[in-house]
Amino acid sequence: QKEVEQNSGPLSVPEGAIASLNCTYSDRGSQSFFWYRQYSGKSPELIMFIYSNGDKEDGRFTAQLNKASQYVSLLIRDSQPSDSATYLCAVNRDDKIIFGKGTRLHILP
Amino acid sequence: NAGVMQNPRHLVRRRGQEARLRCSPMKGHSHVYWYRQLPEEGLKFMVYLQKENIIDESGMPKERFSAEFPKEGPSILRIQQVVRGDSAAYFCASSPQIAGGTYNEQFFGPGTRLTVL
């Protein structure tokens, strides 16, 4: 089992709808969870981090964490074409962060 | 507050040459991480360094690759005798030292795109 798993997509969502991105992880000891956005040819950009079970909201973004199910998700409300990118889920293991392969999100105008 | 800086942004080498990639962390950050990203692939952890110390190099290939983070100056990722398979984007990230903390939120540099001819 891979440490951090994401559906590679592409995930196509109409503009204005909610985009839901999912991620599972294997290490029950992980305590920190991150979502990065990466535009094609660019470096990853941190958009959300979460440490506690439940929801964390920041503008149009909501991160959800369920440690019992080893599941973390990212919701993007009112999706915009500029949200089209690859979203990387990342989980800490010891002193480093392990990344999933990312989900490509395409917002349809 | 300048972000993480990497240079060069693009590097072209012929097979057998050496590649030297530089990373300057954000001001106040003492932890540096190097990642490699192949086309259509995720980020692969290579090495984690603090000043003058390699903390974790479990992701580094056993041969030809080395990294350092000297007391003064940038962190260097060095690839000797490059081969075509080394062509990739190499990203550096830095994080602050949080006393007693467990999280290590990382900020990425723009990357160095290495092409081996």
mmCIF file of N, CA, C and O in Angstrom, chain A residues 31-32 34 36 38 41-46 49 51 88 92-102 104, chain B residues 9 33 35 37 40-45 48 55-56 58 91 102-111 113:
data_model
loop_
_atom_site.group_PDB
_atom_site.id
_atom_site.type_symbol
_atom_site.label_atom_id
_atom_site.label_comp_id
_atom_site.label_asym_id
_atom_site.label_seq_id
_atom_site.Cartn_x
_atom_site.Cartn_y
_atom_site.Cartn_z
ATOM 1 N N GLN A 31 0.563 13.094 11.894
ATOM 2 C CA GLN A 31 -0.159 14.104 12.671
ATOM 3 C C GLN A 31 -0.428 15.381 11.896
ATOM 4 O O GLN A 31 -1.228 16.207 12.319
ATOM 5 N N SER A 32 0.279 15.563 10.797
ATOM 6 C CA SER A 32 0.153 16.810 10.033
ATOM 7 C C SER A 32 -0.219 16.472 8.597
ATOM 8 O O SER A 32 0.374 15.577 7.997
ATOM 9 N N PHE A 34 -1.382 18.136 4.709
ATOM 10 C CA PHE A 34 -1.237 19.352 3.904
ATOM 11 C C PHE A 34 -1.868 19.153 2.529
ATOM 12 O O PHE A 34 -1.867 18.050 1.981
ATOM 13 N N TYR A 36 -1.353 20.931 -1.212
ATOM 14 C CA TYR A 36 -0.604 21.839 -2.052
ATOM 15 C C TYR A 36 -1.265 21.903 -3.423
ATOM 16 O O TYR A 36 -1.800 20.903 -3.922
ATOM 17 N N GLN A 38 -0.427 22.795 -7.443
ATOM 18 C CA GLN A 38 0.688 22.935 -8.367
ATOM 19 C C GLN A 38 0.157 23.175 -9.773
ATOM 20 O O GLN A 38 -0.496 22.304 -10.359
ATOM 21 N N GLY A 41 4.161 23.253 -14.656
ATOM 22 C CA GLY A 41 5.452 23.910 -14.820
ATOM 23 C C GLY A 41 5.858 24.800 -13.660
ATOM 24 O O GLY A 41 6.888 25.472 -13.732
ATOM 25 N N LYS A 42 5.053 24.808 -12.600
ATOM 26 C CA LYS A 42 5.343 25.661 -11.445
ATOM 27 C C LYS A 42 5.635 24.810 -10.211
ATOM 28 O O LYS A 42 5.497 23.589 -10.233
ATOM 29 N N SER A 43 6.031 25.483 -9.134
ATOM 30 C CA SER A 43 6.321 24.766 -7.899
ATOM 31 C C SER A 43 5.055 24.619 -7.059
ATOM 32 O O SER A 43 4.098 25.374 -7.224
ATOM 33 N N PRO A 44 5.026 23.644 -6.163
ATOM 34 C CA PRO A 44 3.855 23.467 -5.289
ATOM 35 C C PRO A 44 3.681 24.665 -4.358
ATOM 36 O O PRO A 44 4.649 25.253 -3.880
ATOM 37 N N GLU A 45 2.422 24.975 -4.101
ATOM 38 C CA GLU A 45 2.064 26.101 -3.244
ATOM 39 C C GLU A 45 1.141 25.584 -2.153
ATOM 40 O O GLU A 45 0.110 24.975 -2.446
ATOM 41 N N LEU A 46 1.502 25.823 -0.897
ATOM 42 C CA LEU A 46 0.682 25.358 0.215
ATOM 43 C C LEU A 46 -0.623 26.141 0.269
ATOM 44 O O LEU A 46 -0.615 27.375 0.269
ATOM 45 N N PHE A 49 -3.449 23.413 5.639
ATOM 46 C CA PHE A 49 -2.903 22.361 6.480
ATOM 47 C C PHE A 49 -3.884 22.110 7.620
ATOM 48 O O PHE A 49 -4.635 23.003 8.020
ATOM 49 N N TYR A 51 -4.416 19.625 11.385
ATOM 50 C CA TYR A 51 -3.807 18.706 12.336
ATOM 51 C C TYR A 51 -4.849 17.948 13.164
ATOM 52 O O TYR A 51 -4.571 16.884 13.702
ATOM 53 N N LEU A 88 -1.893 18.289 -4.575
ATOM 54 C CA LEU A 88 -1.058 17.284 -3.927
ATOM 55 C C LEU A 88 -1.431 17.176 -2.456
ATOM 56 O O LEU A 88 -1.418 18.180 -1.731
ATOM 57 N N ASN A 92 2.845 14.057 7.040
ATOM 58 C CA ASN A 92 4.174 13.973 7.642
ATOM 59 C C ASN A 92 4.482 12.537 8.067
ATOM 60 O O ASN A 92 3.598 11.782 8.447
ATOM 61 N N ARG A 93 5.720 12.157 7.919
ATOM 62 C CA ARG A 93 6.238 10.900 8.477
ATOM 63 C C ARG A 93 7.569 11.245 9.107
ATOM 64 O O ARG A 93 8.522 11.613 8.417
ATOM 65 N N ASP A 94 7.623 11.108 10.410
ATOM 66 C CA ASP A 94 8.807 11.536 11.154
ATOM 67 C C ASP A 94 9.071 13.006 10.839
ATOM 68 O O ASP A 94 8.185 13.835 10.990
ATOM 69 N N ASP A 95 10.257 13.318 10.382
ATOM 70 C CA ASP A 95 10.607 14.717 10.152
ATOM 71 C C ASP A 95 10.433 15.137 8.705
ATOM 72 O O ASP A 95 10.856 16.223 8.331
ATOM 73 N N LYS A 96 9.813 14.295 7.884
ATOM 74 C CA LYS A 96 9.654 14.711 6.489
ATOM 75 C C LYS A 96 8.207 14.564 6.060
ATOM 76 O O LYS A 96 7.384 14.039 6.778
ATOM 77 N N ILE A 97 7.936 15.098 4.889
ATOM 78 C CA ILE A 97 6.581 15.066 4.344
ATOM 79 C C ILE A 97 6.567 14.154 3.136
ATOM 80 O O ILE A 97 7.439 14.238 2.274
ATOM 81 N N ILE A 98 5.570 13.284 3.093
ATOM 82 C CA ILE A 98 5.405 12.367 1.971
ATOM 83 C C ILE A 98 4.224 12.851 1.140
ATOM 84 O O ILE A 98 3.144 13.105 1.660
ATOM 85 N N PHE A 99 4.450 12.947 -0.150
ATOM 86 C CA PHE A 99 3.434 13.466 -1.061
ATOM 87 C C PHE A 99 2.752 12.347 -1.828
ATOM 88 O O PHE A 99 3.377 11.346 -2.196
ATOM 89 N N GLY A 100 1.462 12.538 -2.089
ATOM 90 C CA GLY A 100 0.783 11.716 -3.061
ATOM 91 C C GLY A 100 1.129 12.187 -4.460
ATOM 92 O O GLY A 100 1.797 13.214 -4.640
ATOM 93 N N LYS A 101 0.676 11.438 -5.452
ATOM 94 C CA LYS A 101 1.000 11.781 -6.836
ATOM 95 C C LYS A 101 0.171 12.940 -7.362
ATOM 96 O O LYS A 101 0.477 13.503 -8.405
ATOM 97 N N GLY A 102 -0.892 13.273 -6.627
ATOM 98 C CA GLY A 102 -1.684 14.421 -7.029
ATOM 99 C C GLY A 102 -2.912 14.064 -7.829
ATOM 100 O O GLY A 102 -2.957 13.025 -8.504
ATOM 101 N N ARG A 104 -5.368 15.758 -10.742
ATOM 102 C CA ARG A 104 -5.549 16.863 -11.681
ATOM 103 C C ARG A 104 -7.004 17.299 -11.672
ATOM 104 O O ARG A 104 -7.911 16.485 -11.876
ATOM 105 N N ARG B 9 17.519 28.155 -12.699
ATOM 106 C CA ARG B 9 16.147 27.704 -12.931
ATOM 107 C C ARG B 9 16.122 26.609 -13.992
ATOM 108 O O ARG B 9 15.260 25.722 -13.947
ATOM 109 N N TYR B 33 14.805 20.733 2.454
ATOM 110 C CA TYR B 33 14.411 19.445 1.878
ATOM 111 C C TYR B 33 14.602 19.522 0.367
ATOM 112 O O TYR B 33 14.285 20.538 -0.235
ATOM 113 N N TYR B 35 13.489 17.576 -3.283
ATOM 114 C CA TYR B 35 12.560 16.653 -3.919
ATOM 115 C C TYR B 35 12.869 16.576 -5.419
ATOM 116 O O TYR B 35 13.354 17.531 -6.015
ATOM 117 N N GLN B 37 10.914 15.613 -9.112
ATOM 118 C CA GLN B 37 9.621 15.375 -9.744
ATOM 119 C C GLN B 37 9.836 15.063 -11.215
ATOM 120 O O GLN B 37 10.312 15.895 -11.984
ATOM 121 N N GLU B 40 4.623 14.124 -14.967
ATOM 122 C CA GLU B 40 3.399 13.395 -14.622
ATOM 123 C C GLU B 40 3.547 12.558 -13.356
ATOM 124 O O GLU B 40 2.741 11.667 -13.098
ATOM 125 N N GLU B 41 4.558 12.830 -12.551
ATOM 126 C CA GLU B 41 4.751 12.094 -11.306
ATOM 127 C C GLU B 41 4.647 13.040 -10.113
ATOM 128 O O GLU B 41 4.728 14.256 -10.249
ATOM 129 N N GLY B 42 4.481 12.462 -8.950
ATOM 130 C CA GLY B 42 4.471 13.257 -7.736
ATOM 131 C C GLY B 42 5.864 13.627 -7.296
ATOM 132 O O GLY B 42 6.859 13.282 -7.931
ATOM 133 N N LEU B 43 5.918 14.348 -6.191
ATOM 134 C CA LEU B 43 7.196 14.756 -5.617
ATOM 135 C C LEU B 43 7.792 13.596 -4.825
ATOM 136 O O LEU B 43 7.141 13.020 -3.966
ATOM 137 N N LYS B 44 9.039 13.283 -5.110
ATOM 138 C CA LYS B 44 9.731 12.223 -4.399
ATOM 139 C C LYS B 44 10.758 12.826 -3.453
ATOM 140 O O LYS B 44 11.666 13.547 -3.897
ATOM 141 N N PHE B 45 10.621 12.542 -2.186
ATOM 142 C CA PHE B 45 11.568 13.025 -1.193
ATOM 143 C C PHE B 45 12.957 12.463 -1.484
ATOM 144 O O PHE B 45 13.118 11.278 -1.790
ATOM 145 N N TYR B 48 16.825 15.444 3.611
ATOM 146 C CA TYR B 48 16.450 16.478 4.572
ATOM 147 C C TYR B 48 17.716 16.887 5.305
ATOM 148 O O TYR B 48 18.433 16.044 5.841
ATOM 149 N N ILE B 55 20.035 14.996 7.940
ATOM 150 C CA ILE B 55 19.152 14.357 8.910
ATOM 151 C C ILE B 55 18.567 13.067 8.345
ATOM 152 O O ILE B 55 18.468 12.051 9.033
ATOM 153 N N ASP B 56 18.181 13.089 7.091
ATOM 154 C CA ASP B 56 17.542 11.930 6.478
ATOM 155 C C ASP B 56 17.859 11.940 4.995
ATOM 156 O O ASP B 56 17.464 12.875 4.311
ATOM 157 N N SER B 58 17.252 9.108 3.072
ATOM 158 C CA SER B 58 16.695 7.825 2.651
ATOM 159 C C SER B 58 16.183 7.832 1.211
ATOM 160 O O SER B 58 16.021 6.783 0.613
ATOM 161 N N PHE B 91 13.083 20.265 -6.773
ATOM 162 C CA PHE B 91 12.549 21.316 -5.920
ATOM 163 C C PHE B 91 13.214 21.270 -4.549
ATOM 164 O O PHE B 91 13.461 20.205 -3.993
ATOM 165 N N THR B 102 5.698 19.505 16.040
ATOM 166 C CA THR B 102 5.811 18.314 15.213
ATOM 167 C C THR B 102 5.519 18.586 13.751
ATOM 168 O O THR B 102 5.794 17.762 12.914
ATOM 169 N N TYR B 103 4.950 19.737 13.485
ATOM 170 C CA TYR B 103 4.631 19.967 12.086
ATOM 171 C C TYR B 103 5.789 20.658 11.391
ATOM 172 O O TYR B 103 6.596 21.333 12.022
ATOM 173 N N ASN B 104 5.876 20.469 10.140
ATOM 174 C CA ASN B 104 6.951 21.087 9.375
ATOM 175 C C ASN B 104 6.403 21.570 8.049
ATOM 176 O O ASN B 104 6.729 21.036 7.007
ATOM 177 N N GLU B 105 5.544 22.562 8.154
ATOM 178 C CA GLU B 105 4.997 23.224 6.981
ATOM 179 C C GLU B 105 6.142 23.686 6.090
ATOM 180 O O GLU B 105 7.072 24.350 6.546
ATOM 181 N N GLN B 106 6.098 23.302 4.832
ATOM 182 C CA GLN B 106 7.208 23.552 3.930
ATOM 183 C C GLN B 106 6.807 24.535 2.845
ATOM 184 O O GLN B 106 5.698 24.505 2.327
ATOM 185 N N PHE B 107 7.753 25.375 2.484
ATOM 186 C CA PHE B 107 7.572 26.358 1.427
ATOM 187 C C PHE B 107 8.570 26.022 0.326
ATOM 188 O O PHE B 107 9.758 25.846 0.580
ATOM 189 N N PHE B 108 8.068 25.993 -0.893
ATOM 190 C CA PHE B 108 8.879 25.517 -2.001
ATOM 191 C C PHE B 108 9.511 26.649 -2.799
ATOM 192 O O PHE B 108 8.931 27.728 -2.962
ATOM 193 N N GLY B 109 10.681 26.357 -3.308
ATOM 194 C CA GLY B 109 11.318 27.229 -4.272
ATOM 195 C C GLY B 109 10.767 26.965 -5.666
ATOM 196 O O GLY B 109 9.963 26.050 -5.858
ATOM 197 N N PRO B 110 11.202 27.763 -6.664
ATOM 198 C CA PRO B 110 10.656 27.637 -8.020
ATOM 199 C C PRO B 110 11.150 26.410 -8.772
ATOM 200 O O PRO B 110 10.614 26.069 -9.812
ATOM 201 N N GLY B 111 12.164 25.750 -8.239
ATOM 202 C CA GLY B 111 12.656 24.538 -8.873
ATOM 203 C C GLY B 111 13.772 24.782 -9.872
ATOM 204 O O GLY B 111 13.925 25.892 -10.411
ATOM 205 N N ARG B 113 15.005 22.946 -13.362
ATOM 206 C CA ARG B 113 14.685 21.941 -14.372
ATOM 207 C C ARG B 113 15.971 21.491 -15.053
ATOM 208 O O ARG B 113 16.588 22.271 -15.766
#
